[in-house]
Amino acid sequence: MCEELMGSWKLVDFSSDDFCKYMEAVGVSFLVRKAASHLKPDVAISKNGNEWHIKTTSTFKNTDLCFELEKEFEETTADGRKVMTIVTLENGVLIQKQTWDGQESTITREVKDGRMITTCIFKDVKCVRTYDRK
Ligand code: DKA
């Protein structure tokens, strides 16, 4: 069921206002928010055995999130924050839970109608980003 998430995706639909609000809520600096809010990154999701990769490529920063499901690890976010992260897969939805300083944010990725929907949530702030296959 996770197979449909695999492959290369490009961001096609998003609200930079909502993304900015999300970034501000989780503590991304003003300068990085300005640089990142209008970017259209590519995301490549792959899996080799139990090892997953989510590679994000943009003119701002390239990142490679490498993890095994249900094993907590320290993530350095694209803007340089350190968070503890655990990724689970529930009914085809990849759920990336980040925790730091008693705070929690969740980034979910799922395929609906052939598009990958990424939803970033922190408290009552939510932003939805839609990716198409490259
Ligand atoms: C996405 O994959 C968004 C993932 C959330 C990134 C939040 C921090 C970004 C800071 C540059 O579309």
mmCIF file with all atom_site columns, N, CA and C in Angstrom, residues 1 14 71 74 130-131 133:
data_model
loop_
_atom_site.group_PDB
_atom_site.id
_atom_site.type_symbol
_atom_site.label_atom_id
_atom_site.label_alt_id
_atom_site.label_comp_id
_atom_site.label_asym_id
_atom_site.label_entity_id
_atom_site.label_seq_id
_atom_site.pdbx_PDB_ins_code
_atom_site.Cartn_x
_atom_site.Cartn_y
_atom_site.Cartn_z
_atom_site.occupancy
_atom_site.B_iso_or_equiv
_atom_site.pdbx_formal_charge
_atom_site.auth_seq_id
_atom_site.auth_comp_id
_atom_site.auth_asym_id
_atom_site.auth_atom_id
_atom_site.pdbx_PDB_model_num
ATOM 1  N N  . MET A 1 1   ? 0.820  -1.209 0.000   1.00 0.00 ? 1   MET A N  1
ATOM 2  C CA . MET A 1 1   ? 0.000  0.000  0.000   1.00 0.00 ? 1   MET A CA 1
ATOM 3  C C  . MET A 1 1   ? 0.863  1.272  0.000   1.00 0.00 ? 1   MET A C  1
ATOM 4  N N  . PHE A 1 14  ? -0.177 25.061 -3.661  1.00 0.00 ? 14  PHE A N  1
ATOM 5  C CA . PHE A 1 14  ? 0.039  25.358 -2.243  1.00 0.00 ? 14  PHE A CA 1
ATOM 6  C C  . PHE A 1 14  ? -0.316 26.817 -1.990  1.00 0.00 ? 14  PHE A C  1
ATOM 7  N N  . LYS A 1 71  ? 10.991 3.900  14.258  1.00 0.00 ? 71  LYS A N  1
ATOM 8  C CA . LYS A 1 71  ? 12.240 4.039  15.028  1.00 0.00 ? 71  LYS A CA 1
ATOM 9  C C  . LYS A 1 71  ? 12.558 5.522  15.155  1.00 0.00 ? 71  LYS A C  1
ATOM 10 N N  . GLU A 1 74  ? 17.009 11.547 15.408  1.00 0.00 ? 74  GLU A N  1
ATOM 11 C CA . GLU A 1 74  ? 17.124 13.011 15.433  1.00 0.00 ? 74  GLU A CA 1
ATOM 12 C C  . GLU A 1 74  ? 17.133 13.528 14.006  1.00 0.00 ? 74  GLU A C  1
ATOM 13 N N  . THR A 1 130 ? 0.187  20.164 -2.479  1.00 0.00 ? 130 THR A N  1
ATOM 14 C CA . THR A 1 130 ? -0.183 19.103 -3.423  1.00 0.00 ? 130 THR A CA 1
ATOM 15 C C  . THR A 1 130 ? 0.929  18.885 -4.446  1.00 0.00 ? 130 THR A C  1
ATOM 16 N N  . TYR A 1 131 ? 1.324  17.643 -4.598  1.00 0.00 ? 131 TYR A N  1
ATOM 17 C CA . TYR A 1 131 ? 2.392  17.271 -5.529  1.00 0.00 ? 131 TYR A CA 1
ATOM 18 C C  . TYR A 1 131 ? 1.826  16.381 -6.637  1.00 0.00 ? 131 TYR A C  1
ATOM 19 N N  . ARG A 1 133 ? 3.070  13.730 -9.935  1.00 0.00 ? 133 ARG A N  1
ATOM 20 C CA . ARG A 1 133 ? 4.235  12.931 -10.344 1.00 0.00 ? 133 ARG A CA 1
ATOM 21 C C  . ARG A 1 133 ? 5.033  13.686 -11.386 1.00 0.00 ? 133 ARG A C  1
#
